[in-house]
Short mmCIF file of C-alpha atoms in Angstrom, two decimals:
data_model
loop_
_atom_site.label_atom_id
_atom_site.label_comp_id
_atom_site.label_asym_id
_atom_site.label_seq_id
_atom_site.Cartn_x
_atom_site.Cartn_y
_atom_site.Cartn_z
CA MET I 1 148.33 115.85 139.52
CA ASN I 2 150.66 117.31 136.88
CA ARG I 3 151.09 121.05 136.25
CA GLN I 4 148.83 121.06 133.18
CA ASN I 5 146.00 119.43 135.11
CA ILE I 6 146.42 121.97 137.92
CA ASP I 7 146.13 124.78 135.35
CA PHE I 8 143.08 123.10 133.83
CA GLN I 9 141.43 122.83 137.27
CA ILE I 10 142.00 126.55 137.87
CA MET I 11 140.64 127.40 134.43
CA TRP I 12 137.61 125.16 135.01
CA ASN I 13 136.74 127.18 138.10
CA ARG I 14 137.28 130.41 136.19
CA LEU I 15 134.90 129.28 133.44
CA ILE I 16 132.06 129.20 135.97
CA ALA I 17 132.68 132.91 136.62
CA VAL I 18 132.75 133.54 132.87
CA VAL I 19 129.36 131.96 132.22
CA GLU I 20 127.88 133.57 135.34
CA GLU I 21 128.80 136.98 133.93
CA GLN I 22 127.26 135.86 130.65
CA ALA I 23 123.98 135.08 132.45
CA THR I 24 124.10 138.27 134.52
CA THR I 25 124.38 140.31 131.32
CA LEU I 26 121.19 138.71 130.06
CA ILE I 27 119.34 139.47 133.30
CA ARG I 28 120.51 143.10 133.25
CA THR I 29 119.54 143.72 129.64
CA ALA I 30 116.42 141.53 129.17
CA PHE I 31 113.06 143.12 128.40
CA SER I 32 110.92 140.16 129.53
CA THR I 33 110.08 140.06 133.25
CA SER I 34 110.35 136.27 133.18
CA VAL I 35 114.07 136.70 132.49
CA ARG I 36 114.77 139.94 134.33
CA GLU I 37 112.84 139.10 137.50
CA ALA I 38 112.55 135.29 137.57
CA GLY I 39 115.78 134.14 135.90
CA ASP I 40 114.03 131.96 133.31
CA LEU I 41 117.16 131.52 131.20
CA SER I 42 120.32 129.54 130.64
CA ALA I 43 123.86 130.36 129.59
CA GLY I 44 126.87 128.20 128.85
CA LEU I 45 130.14 127.58 127.04
CA PHE I 46 130.58 124.75 124.53
CA ASP I 47 133.54 123.34 122.63
CA LYS I 48 133.54 123.41 118.84
CA ARG I 49 131.88 119.98 118.73
CA GLY I 50 128.92 121.37 120.68
CA ARG I 51 129.75 119.70 124.00
CA MET I 52 128.80 121.75 127.06
CA MET I 53 131.87 122.65 129.12
CA ALA I 54 130.32 124.96 131.72
CA GLN I 55 126.89 126.31 132.60
CA ALA I 56 125.84 129.32 134.62
CA VAL I 57 124.39 128.52 138.03
CA THR I 58 121.76 131.15 137.25
CA GLY I 59 119.02 129.56 135.13
CA THR I 60 116.72 126.57 134.88
CA PRO I 61 117.59 122.87 134.40
CA GLY I 62 115.08 122.58 131.55
CA HIS I 63 116.86 125.29 129.61
CA VAL I 64 120.40 124.29 130.53
CA ASN I 65 120.15 120.54 130.00
CA ALA I 66 118.09 120.89 126.82
CA MET I 67 120.53 123.50 125.51
CA ALA I 68 123.35 121.01 126.13
CA GLU I 69 121.69 118.88 123.48
CA SER I 70 120.45 121.66 121.19
CA VAL I 71 123.88 123.15 120.43
CA THR I 72 124.81 119.89 118.69
CA HIS I 73 121.85 120.51 116.35
CA PHE I 74 123.24 123.95 115.53
CA VAL I 75 126.66 122.42 114.74
CA ARG I 76 125.08 119.85 112.44
CA GLU I 77 122.61 122.19 110.71
CA ILE I 78 125.00 125.11 110.16
CA GLY I 79 128.03 123.12 109.02
CA ALA I 80 131.65 124.00 109.79
CA ASP I 81 132.11 125.78 106.44
CA ASN I 82 129.31 128.26 107.21
CA ILE I 83 130.60 129.53 110.59
CA ARG I 84 132.22 132.96 110.49
CA GLU I 85 133.57 135.38 113.07
CA ARG I 86 130.82 137.57 114.61
CA ASP I 87 128.07 135.26 113.32
CA VAL I 88 125.11 134.71 115.65
CA PHE I 89 122.67 131.84 115.17
CA VAL I 90 119.12 131.50 116.50
CA THR I 91 116.18 129.11 116.79
CA ASN I 92 113.05 128.47 118.82
CA ASP I 93 112.28 125.11 117.20
CA PRO I 94 110.85 123.05 120.10
CA TRP I 95 112.55 119.83 118.98
CA PHE I 96 115.95 121.44 118.29
CA GLY I 97 115.75 123.97 121.12
CA THR I 98 114.30 123.69 124.61
CA GLY I 99 110.82 122.33 124.05
CA HIS I 100 108.46 125.17 123.05
CA LEU I 101 108.30 128.24 120.81
CA HIS I 102 108.50 130.76 123.67
CA ASP I 103 112.15 129.84 124.34
CA ILE I 104 114.64 131.46 122.00
CA THR I 105 118.14 129.96 121.89
CA MET I 106 121.03 132.04 120.57
CA VAL I 107 124.42 130.50 119.69
CA SER I 108 127.56 132.52 118.91
CA PRO I 109 130.81 130.94 117.69
CA VAL I 110 134.04 131.77 119.54
CA PHE I 111 137.11 132.57 117.46
CA ARG I 112 140.72 133.09 118.55
CA ALA I 113 143.53 134.01 116.18
CA SER I 114 140.97 133.55 113.38
CA GLU I 115 140.38 129.92 114.41
CA HIS I 116 136.99 128.63 115.53
CA ILE I 117 137.40 127.15 119.02
CA GLY I 118 133.93 126.90 120.55
CA PHE I 119 130.49 128.43 121.13
CA PHE I 120 128.62 130.48 123.68
CA ALA I 121 124.91 129.75 123.91
CA CYS I 122 122.00 131.14 125.89
CA THR I 123 118.24 130.71 126.09
CA ALA I 124 115.47 132.99 127.36
CA HIS I 125 111.69 132.78 127.60
CA VAL I 126 110.03 135.62 125.66
CA VAL I 127 106.68 136.99 126.80
CA ASP I 128 104.97 136.44 123.44
CA ILE I 129 105.68 134.63 120.20
CA GLY I 130 102.34 135.19 118.45
CA GLY I 131 99.78 132.50 117.70
CA ARG I 132 97.25 131.70 120.42
CA GLY I 133 99.54 133.04 123.13
CA PHE I 134 101.23 131.15 125.96
CA GLY I 135 98.66 128.50 126.84
CA PRO I 136 97.62 124.89 126.19
CA ASP I 137 94.62 125.32 123.86
CA ALA I 138 96.28 124.77 120.47
CA ASN I 139 95.93 121.52 118.54
CA GLU I 140 99.14 121.87 116.50
CA VAL I 141 102.45 123.62 117.02
CA PHE I 142 101.62 125.79 114.00
CA GLU I 143 98.88 127.49 116.05
CA GLU I 144 101.25 128.28 118.91
CA GLY I 145 103.23 131.05 117.25
CA LEU I 146 106.15 131.94 115.01
CA GLN I 147 108.72 129.18 114.51
CA ILE I 148 112.27 130.27 113.71
CA PRO I 149 114.39 127.49 112.15
CA ILE I 150 118.11 127.33 112.91
CA MET I 151 119.40 130.35 110.99
CA LYS I 152 121.64 133.39 111.25
CA PHE I 153 120.47 136.26 113.44
CA ALA I 154 123.66 138.10 112.45
CA ASN I 155 125.98 137.41 109.53
CA GLN I 156 129.51 138.52 110.43
CA GLY I 157 128.09 141.13 112.78
CA VAL I 158 125.28 142.39 110.50
CA VAL I 159 121.85 141.67 112.02
CA SER I 160 119.21 140.26 109.66
CA ASP I 161 116.70 143.08 109.18
CA ASP I 162 114.36 140.63 107.43
CA LEU I 163 114.25 138.34 110.48
CA VAL I 164 113.67 141.28 112.84
CA ARG I 165 110.84 142.60 110.64
CA LEU I 166 109.29 139.12 110.47
CA VAL I 167 109.37 138.78 114.27
CA ARG I 168 107.92 142.27 114.80
CA ALA I 169 105.03 141.48 112.45
CA ASN I 170 104.06 138.29 114.28
CA VAL I 171 104.11 139.11 117.99
CA ARG I 172 101.89 141.22 120.25
CA VAL I 173 104.70 143.07 122.05
CA PRO I 174 107.35 143.52 119.34
CA ASP I 175 109.59 145.92 121.25
CA GLN I 176 109.96 143.46 124.12
CA VAL I 177 110.58 140.42 121.93
CA VAL I 178 113.06 142.09 119.58
CA GLY I 179 114.76 143.65 122.61
CA ASP I 180 115.22 140.19 124.06
CA LEU I 181 116.79 138.96 120.82
CA TYR I 182 119.45 141.65 121.11
CA SER I 183 119.86 140.87 124.82
CA LEU I 184 120.58 137.23 124.01
CA ALA I 185 123.24 138.23 121.47
CA ALA I 186 124.78 140.67 123.98
CA CYS I 187 124.85 137.92 126.60
CA ASN I 188 127.03 135.71 124.41
CA GLU I 189 129.27 138.64 123.48
CA ALA I 190 129.89 139.38 127.15
CA GLY I 191 130.89 135.76 127.73
CA ASP I 192 133.26 135.91 124.77
CA ARG I 193 135.04 138.99 126.15
CA ARG I 194 135.61 137.36 129.53
CA LEU I 195 136.78 134.11 127.94
CA GLN I 196 139.29 135.90 125.69
CA ALA I 197 140.76 137.67 128.74
CA MET I 198 141.12 134.33 130.53
CA LEU I 199 142.80 132.71 127.53
CA ASP I 200 145.21 135.66 127.31
CA GLU I 201 146.10 135.18 130.97
CA PHE I 202 146.89 131.49 130.50
CA SER I 203 148.49 131.92 127.04
CA LEU I 204 146.01 129.45 125.58
CA ASP I 205 144.74 129.56 122.00
CA GLU I 206 142.25 126.70 122.00
CA LEU I 207 139.71 124.97 124.27
CA GLN I 208 139.92 121.33 123.24
CA GLY I 209 142.39 120.15 125.86
CA LEU I 210 140.47 121.93 128.61
CA ALA I 211 137.16 120.59 127.28
CA ASP I 212 138.45 117.01 127.30
CA PHE I 213 139.75 117.44 130.87
CA ILE I 214 136.43 118.82 132.13
CA ILE I 215 134.19 116.36 130.35
CA ASP I 216 136.31 113.26 131.02
CA ASN I 217 136.68 114.02 134.74
CA SER I 218 132.96 114.80 135.10
CA ARG I 219 131.96 111.64 133.26
CA ASN I 220 134.25 109.45 135.39
CA ALA I 221 132.99 110.99 138.63
CA THR I 222 129.37 110.49 137.56
CA LEU I 223 129.96 106.87 136.54
CA LYS I 224 131.56 106.24 139.93
CA ALA I 225 128.52 107.74 141.66
CA ILE I 226 126.13 105.59 139.60
CA ALA I 227 128.16 102.47 140.46
CA ALA I 228 127.43 103.17 144.15
CA VAL I 229 123.67 102.84 143.55
CA PRO I 230 122.39 99.30 144.21
CA ASP I 231 121.77 97.30 141.04
CA GLY I 232 118.22 96.44 140.11
CA VAL I 233 115.11 97.45 138.18
CA PHE I 234 112.89 99.94 139.98
CA HIS I 235 109.44 101.05 138.83
CA ASN I 236 107.21 104.02 139.59
CA THR I 237 103.99 105.46 138.22
CA MET I 238 102.32 108.79 138.89
CA GLN I 239 98.94 110.04 137.69
CA VAL I 240 98.71 113.77 136.92
CA ASP I 241 95.89 116.02 135.75
CA GLY I 242 96.65 116.43 132.03
CA TYR I 243 94.39 118.75 130.00
CA ASP I 244 90.93 117.15 129.91
CA GLU I 245 91.77 113.65 131.10
CA PRO I 246 94.36 112.18 133.49
CA VAL I 247 97.85 111.32 132.28
CA MET I 248 99.77 108.33 133.58
CA MET I 249 103.52 108.79 133.77
CA ALA I 250 105.52 105.58 134.21
CA VAL I 251 109.23 104.86 134.47
CA SER I 252 111.46 101.82 134.83
CA LEU I 253 114.87 102.61 136.28
CA THR I 254 117.50 99.99 135.47
CA VAL I 255 120.83 100.21 137.33
CA ASP I 256 123.65 97.82 136.41
CA GLY I 257 127.10 98.79 137.61
CA GLU I 258 127.99 102.11 135.98
CA SER I 259 124.97 101.89 133.66
CA LEU I 260 121.69 103.68 134.42
CA LEU I 261 118.66 103.70 132.12
CA ALA I 262 115.34 105.48 132.77
CA ASP I 263 112.69 104.20 130.37
CA PHE I 264 109.26 105.89 130.27
CA ASP I 265 107.51 102.99 128.53
CA GLY I 266 103.92 102.76 129.79
CA THR I 267 103.39 106.53 129.78
CA SER I 268 100.14 107.85 128.26
CA GLY I 269 99.96 108.82 124.59
CA MET I 270 100.02 112.35 123.22
CA SER I 271 97.31 114.86 124.06
CA PRO I 272 95.39 116.84 121.41
CA HIS I 273 96.31 119.94 123.45
CA GLY I 274 99.54 121.77 124.22
CA VAL I 275 100.65 119.80 127.30
CA ASN I 276 102.82 117.47 125.20
CA VAL I 277 106.56 117.32 125.91
CA PRO I 278 109.31 116.95 123.28
CA GLU I 279 111.73 114.26 124.41
CA VAL I 280 114.61 116.76 124.72
CA TYR I 281 112.75 118.39 127.63
CA THR I 282 111.92 115.04 129.24
CA ARG I 283 115.58 114.07 129.09
CA ALA I 284 116.58 117.43 130.58
CA TYR I 285 114.43 117.05 133.70
CA ALA I 286 114.90 113.30 134.12
CA CYS I 287 118.68 113.82 134.07
CA TYR I 288 118.34 116.68 136.51
CA GLY I 289 116.33 114.68 139.04
CA LEU I 290 118.69 111.72 138.89
CA LYS I 291 121.84 113.84 139.04
CA CYS I 292 120.55 115.81 142.05
CA ALA I 293 120.20 112.57 144.02
CA ILE I 294 123.15 110.53 142.71
CA ALA I 295 125.93 112.97 141.77
CA PRO I 296 125.04 116.40 143.16
CA GLN I 297 128.65 117.55 143.63
CA VAL I 298 129.72 116.95 140.02
CA PRO I 299 129.55 120.16 137.94
CA ASN I 300 126.93 120.12 135.21
CA ASN I 301 128.31 119.58 131.70
CA THR I 302 128.15 117.06 128.87
CA GLY I 303 130.34 114.62 130.79
CA SER I 304 128.08 114.56 133.86
CA LEU I 305 124.87 114.27 131.79
CA GLU I 306 125.86 111.57 129.27
CA PRO I 307 125.90 108.62 131.74
CA PHE I 308 122.18 109.08 132.43
CA ARG I 309 120.39 107.37 129.54
CA ILE I 310 116.78 108.45 129.11
CA THR I 311 114.31 106.91 126.65
CA ALA I 312 110.60 107.32 126.00
CA PRO I 313 108.44 105.63 123.34
CA GLU I 314 108.03 108.00 120.40
CA GLY I 315 104.48 109.31 120.38
CA CYS I 316 103.92 109.15 124.11
CA ILE I 317 103.14 112.43 125.88
CA LEU I 318 106.79 112.67 127.05
CA ALA I 319 108.22 112.13 123.54
CA ALA I 320 105.80 114.09 121.39
CA ARG I 321 106.13 113.98 117.61
CA ARG I 322 105.87 116.96 115.30
CA PRO I 323 103.56 118.82 114.83
CA ALA I 324 102.11 118.20 118.30
CA PRO I 325 101.20 121.29 120.35
CA VAL I 326 103.80 121.76 123.08
CA SER I 327 103.35 125.32 124.36
CA VAL I 328 103.08 124.41 128.06
CA ARG I 329 105.42 121.42 127.97
CA HIS I 330 106.80 122.60 131.32
CA VAL I 331 103.64 121.50 133.17
CA LEU I 332 104.29 117.78 132.69
CA GLY I 333 108.03 118.27 132.22
CA HIS I 334 108.41 119.69 135.72
CA LEU I 335 106.69 116.59 137.12
CA VAL I 336 109.22 114.21 135.54
CA PRO I 337 111.71 114.44 138.46
CA ASP I 338 108.98 113.32 140.88
CA VAL I 339 108.47 110.23 138.72
CA VAL I 340 112.14 109.22 138.48
CA LEU I 341 112.86 110.08 142.12
CA GLY I 342 109.96 107.86 143.18
CA ALA I 343 111.68 104.95 141.45
CA LEU I 344 115.11 105.90 142.80
CA HIS I 345 113.70 105.96 146.35
CA GLN I 346 113.43 102.17 146.16
CA ALA I 347 117.16 101.92 145.50
CA MET I 348 118.28 104.79 147.74
CA PRO I 349 115.89 105.11 150.71
CA ASP I 350 116.18 108.20 152.93
CA THR I 351 117.67 110.19 150.06
CA VAL I 352 115.02 111.79 147.86
CA PRO I 353 112.18 114.13 148.85
CA ALA I 354 108.46 113.47 148.76
CA GLU I 355 106.54 114.70 145.73
CA GLY I 356 106.03 118.46 145.49
CA ALA I 357 103.79 120.90 143.67
CA SER I 358 106.65 120.78 141.13
CA ALA I 359 104.97 122.28 138.04
CA LEU I 360 105.12 126.08 138.09
CA TRP I 361 101.77 127.83 138.27
CA ASN I 362 102.63 130.24 135.47
CA ILE I 363 99.85 132.55 134.39
CA GLN I 364 99.73 134.53 131.15
CA ILE I 365 97.38 137.50 131.47
CA SER I 366 96.15 139.54 128.48
CA VAL I 367 94.72 142.90 129.65
CA ARG I 368 92.38 144.88 127.38
CA ALA I 369 90.31 148.04 127.79
CA SER I 370 86.72 147.12 128.77
CA SER I 371 85.45 149.65 126.20
CA GLY I 372 87.33 147.94 123.39
CA ASP I 373 89.12 151.22 122.67
CA SER I 374 92.00 150.23 120.40
CA SER I 375 93.89 153.43 121.22
CA ILE I 376 94.59 152.07 124.72
CA ALA I 377 97.68 149.86 124.64
CA ASN I 378 97.20 146.15 125.31
CA SER I 379 99.33 144.46 127.95
CA GLU I 380 100.74 140.96 128.20
CA VAL I 381 101.65 139.99 131.77
CA LEU I 382 103.51 136.77 132.56
CA MET I 383 103.63 135.82 136.21
CA PHE I 384 105.58 132.90 137.70
CA ASN I 385 104.27 131.33 140.91
CA SER I 386 105.26 128.23 142.86
CA GLY I 387 103.63 125.85 145.30
CA GLY I 388 105.39 123.92 148.05
CA THR I 389 108.17 121.38 147.59
CA GLY I 390 108.08 117.90 149.05
CA ALA I 391 109.51 117.26 152.51
CA ARG I 392 113.04 115.86 152.63
CA PRO I 393 114.18 112.87 154.69
CA GLN I 394 115.56 115.12 157.44
CA LEU I 395 114.07 118.55 156.64
CA ASP I 396 110.73 120.18 155.95
CA GLY I 397 109.79 121.08 152.39
CA LEU I 398 110.27 124.62 151.12
CA SER I 399 107.24 126.88 150.84
CA ALA I 400 106.29 128.70 147.63
CA THR I 401 109.56 127.58 146.07
CA ALA I 402 110.21 126.52 142.47
CA PHE I 403 111.60 123.00 142.30
CA PRO I 404 112.70 121.55 139.96
CA SER I 405 112.65 124.63 137.70
CA GLY I 406 114.67 126.86 140.02
CA VAL I 407 113.20 130.17 138.82
CA SER I 408 112.62 133.03 141.23
CA THR I 409 109.21 134.32 142.19
CA MET I 410 108.44 137.66 140.55
CA SER I 411 107.71 140.53 142.90
CA VAL I 412 104.18 141.93 142.96
CA GLU I 413 105.57 145.40 142.21
CA ALA I 414 107.34 144.24 139.04
CA THR I 415 104.25 142.36 137.88
CA GLU I 416 101.89 145.30 138.42
CA HIS I 417 104.31 147.60 136.58
CA VAL I 418 103.89 145.61 133.35
CA GLY I 419 100.11 145.98 133.01
CA PRO I 420 96.97 147.47 134.63
CA ILE I 421 96.33 144.73 137.19
CA THR I 422 96.31 144.65 140.99
CA VAL I 423 97.57 141.69 142.99
CA TRP I 424 95.39 141.97 146.09
CA ARG I 425 96.73 138.95 147.89
CA LYS I 426 99.87 136.79 147.79
CA ASP I 427 100.45 134.86 150.99
CA LEU I 428 101.23 131.36 152.24
CA ARG I 429 98.25 128.99 152.14
CA ALA I 430 97.46 127.60 155.58
CA ASP I 431 97.03 123.81 155.94
CA SER I 432 98.33 123.17 152.41
CA ALA I 433 101.52 121.36 153.47
CA GLY I 434 101.40 117.57 153.61
CA SER I 435 101.71 116.42 157.22
CA GLY I 436 104.67 114.32 158.27
CA CYS I 437 107.56 113.92 160.67
CA PHE I 438 108.90 116.49 158.23
CA ARG I 439 106.06 118.43 156.63
CA GLY I 440 105.85 119.50 153.01
CA GLY I 441 106.22 123.09 151.89
CA PHE I 442 103.18 125.37 151.90
CA GLY I 443 101.54 126.59 148.73
CA GLN I 444 100.29 130.16 148.42
CA THR I 445 97.06 132.03 147.78
CA ILE I 446 97.01 134.73 145.09
CA GLU I 447 94.19 137.09 144.10
CA ILE I 448 94.40 139.20 140.92
CA GLU I 449 92.03 141.84 139.52
CA ALA I 450 92.14 144.13 136.50
CA ARG I 451 92.13 147.84 137.32
CA GLU I 452 89.09 149.97 136.64
CA GLY I 453 88.28 150.17 132.94
CA PHE I 454 90.02 146.92 132.02
CA ASP I 455 89.17 143.22 131.64
CA PHE I 456 91.61 140.38 131.32
CA SER I 457 91.77 136.89 129.96
CA PHE I 458 94.22 134.39 131.35
CA ASN I 459 95.70 131.16 130.15
CA ALA I 460 95.52 128.53 132.90
CA MET I 461 98.32 125.98 132.84
CA PHE I 462 98.07 124.40 136.28
CA ASP I 463 98.45 120.85 137.61
CA ARG I 464 98.12 119.07 140.98
CA VAL I 465 94.44 120.11 141.09
CA SER I 466 92.98 116.61 140.82
CA ASN I 467 96.16 114.72 141.74
CA PRO I 468 97.98 116.30 144.70
CA ALA I 469 101.60 115.66 145.62
CA ARG I 470 101.96 112.33 147.42
CA GLY I 471 103.70 111.93 150.77
CA ARG I 472 106.48 109.44 151.34
CA ASP I 473 107.10 106.79 154.02
CA GLY I 474 103.95 107.58 155.98
CA GLY I 475 103.83 111.27 155.17
CA HIS I 476 100.49 112.70 154.03
CA ASP I 477 99.66 114.17 150.65
CA GLY I 478 99.91 117.92 150.13
CA ALA I 479 96.74 119.92 149.51
CA ALA I 480 95.45 120.00 145.93
CA GLY I 481 95.43 123.28 144.04
CA MET I 482 92.28 125.25 143.22
CA VAL I 483 91.37 127.75 140.49
CA GLU I 484 88.32 129.94 141.11
CA LEU I 485 86.92 133.42 141.38
CA ALA I 486 87.20 135.06 144.79
CA ASP I 487 83.46 134.46 145.28
CA GLY I 488 84.02 130.70 145.00
CA THR I 489 82.96 130.19 141.35
CA PRO I 490 85.12 127.31 140.05
CA LEU I 491 87.28 127.78 136.96
CA LYS I 492 89.21 125.36 134.75
CA SER I 493 92.81 124.45 135.55
CA LYS I 494 93.78 124.49 131.87
CA GLY I 495 92.92 126.83 129.02
CA LYS I 496 91.95 130.42 128.25
CA GLN I 497 89.25 132.07 130.39
CA GLN I 498 87.80 135.58 130.72
CA ILE I 499 87.69 137.64 133.93
CA GLY I 500 85.44 140.69 133.84
CA ASN I 501 86.13 144.02 135.49
CA GLY I 502 85.33 143.85 139.18
CA GLN I 503 85.98 140.10 139.38
CA ARG I 504 89.01 138.66 141.14
CA LEU I 505 90.87 135.55 140.07
CA LYS I 506 91.88 133.40 143.05
CA LEU I 507 94.64 130.80 142.78
CA SER I 508 95.25 128.38 145.65
CA LEU I 509 98.56 126.70 144.92
CA PRO I 510 99.24 123.09 145.96
CA GLY I 511 101.43 122.05 148.87
CA GLY I 512 104.22 119.49 148.98
CA GLY I 513 103.90 115.97 150.35
CA GLY I 514 105.04 115.10 153.86
CA TYR I 515 107.80 112.64 154.86
CA GLY I 516 107.44 110.10 157.67
CA ASP I 517 104.81 109.59 160.37
CA PRO I 518 103.25 112.94 161.42
CA LYS I 519 102.96 111.66 165.00
CA ALA I 520 106.78 111.67 165.17
CA ARG I 521 107.06 115.40 164.42
CA ASP I 522 108.97 117.57 166.87
CA PRO I 523 106.28 119.30 169.00
CA ASP I 524 108.25 122.56 168.94
CA LEU I 525 108.20 122.61 165.14
CA LEU I 526 104.46 121.91 165.11
CA LYS I 527 103.86 124.70 167.63
CA ALA I 528 105.91 127.15 165.56
CA ASP I 529 103.74 126.46 162.48
CA MET I 530 100.57 126.82 164.54
CA ASP I 531 101.76 130.09 166.08
CA ALA I 532 102.46 131.39 162.58
CA GLY I 533 98.90 130.54 161.53
CA LEU I 534 100.10 127.98 158.96
CA ILE I 535 98.61 124.88 160.61
CA SER I 536 95.14 125.02 162.15
CA VAL I 537 94.24 123.45 165.47
CA ASN I 538 91.89 121.03 163.71
CA LYS I 539 94.62 119.81 161.33
CA ALA I 540 97.12 119.57 164.19
CA ARG I 541 94.68 117.37 166.12
CA ALA I 542 93.66 115.20 163.18
CA ASP I 543 97.12 114.62 161.67
CA TYR I 544 99.66 115.20 164.42
CA GLY I 545 97.76 114.08 167.52
CA PHE I 546 97.91 117.55 169.06
CA GLU I 547 96.03 117.56 172.38
CA GLY I 548 96.10 121.25 173.29
#
């Protein structure tokens, strides 16, 4: 390796620290709990062509991988002649951004010696964007909230007062949303400062040579990893709940040497409700699932993503056309890795996990005074919750853990601080893990009630209620999820519903599928779960052959 390549390798490692500080700035300054507490964000550095060079480890694959594509839309829409120092650009267009209106993407050009050399970009989920609120009930994207086209948030450092006033007039919690806009801009500025210091240290005035080194090496390493996968065409289908009728997700995975194509032909058509997925989000999670299994050690950037070709028929539910409603595109989007990994299992046995709960059990809660007194402030509470992941070929699944999204679970204390609600219960759900030689992860049970004098409505956006996570290679399915009142009254798994004062909402989150024959499970591991109260004697006898 020559001296320049050694320097480039050192700088590549340093860039990861740069973008991590960029992401940390966003977490420290964000107003939305989904960013501040759960890490629902992305941050990265791009060359001047819009190619992603480095991404922060903090963040979600849906944001990061979609943002890798969206920055190229900014480059095209803005035009090189309209990029100035201290400009900041913004959009939440679902088809040019990260899939729904609640995600705001901010892009800031990087200049050095008055020359444009690249971009910093970041994305965050805001708690409200107007419209019907965060939920699946809309019939068009126009009902789902305010849409910001690719435009300038700041022109040479001067923030657009008109845009800020327009946002404030269209959202329920304007201080939070506008605060997050400024946090996004500050995030990119922090990245720029760290990058400039690094370039000073290495006496470098441009990024193109470094970008080519990073992207070319990542692409070559990924192609080599794909070439190690056996050639063939591998198929998988998976039925999921959908909104009011089941959705069939289908994929054909074609591997030929260094070429890999995942084609979602055969997937159900679009829904009249907001569970549709723009193709950018489908590509983001399909790439993520495949890369995790095939090339996990290759850093994530344009070079490591490009070799995975993802297609879906336009107009299917995973390639929704405008103006389809897409507010909760994450529900089906988070299930995409289970679909592609099921096909990849045929080519690479003993590599990928069983199916998991996968889709986050996000809940948007709108709290209002029972008296209707308008002088009492309304509250919007967004809570992220996760079921169990699928068991792995040599390890149990993870309990109450977000995969593939990667967000953190919000603490009860932070959630209760946002609005007048009480979380009475949040514990692991016994017997929810799919049995196996390696069991799935456990879901959790959550009970929520409005405080005295308040009611709340909530937007349900839950899956794996009618179609639980499937086990693999003899492993059993995980438990299905349930949505109900604490007294057992059933509720819908999708859509807006009212909970009166004194009533408790009870969510029973799904468990992950098991892996391998349950009878082959280590008796000590089974006993440990039983001693912890996570597996009942009856389940141990029925599934594991326990004779005690």
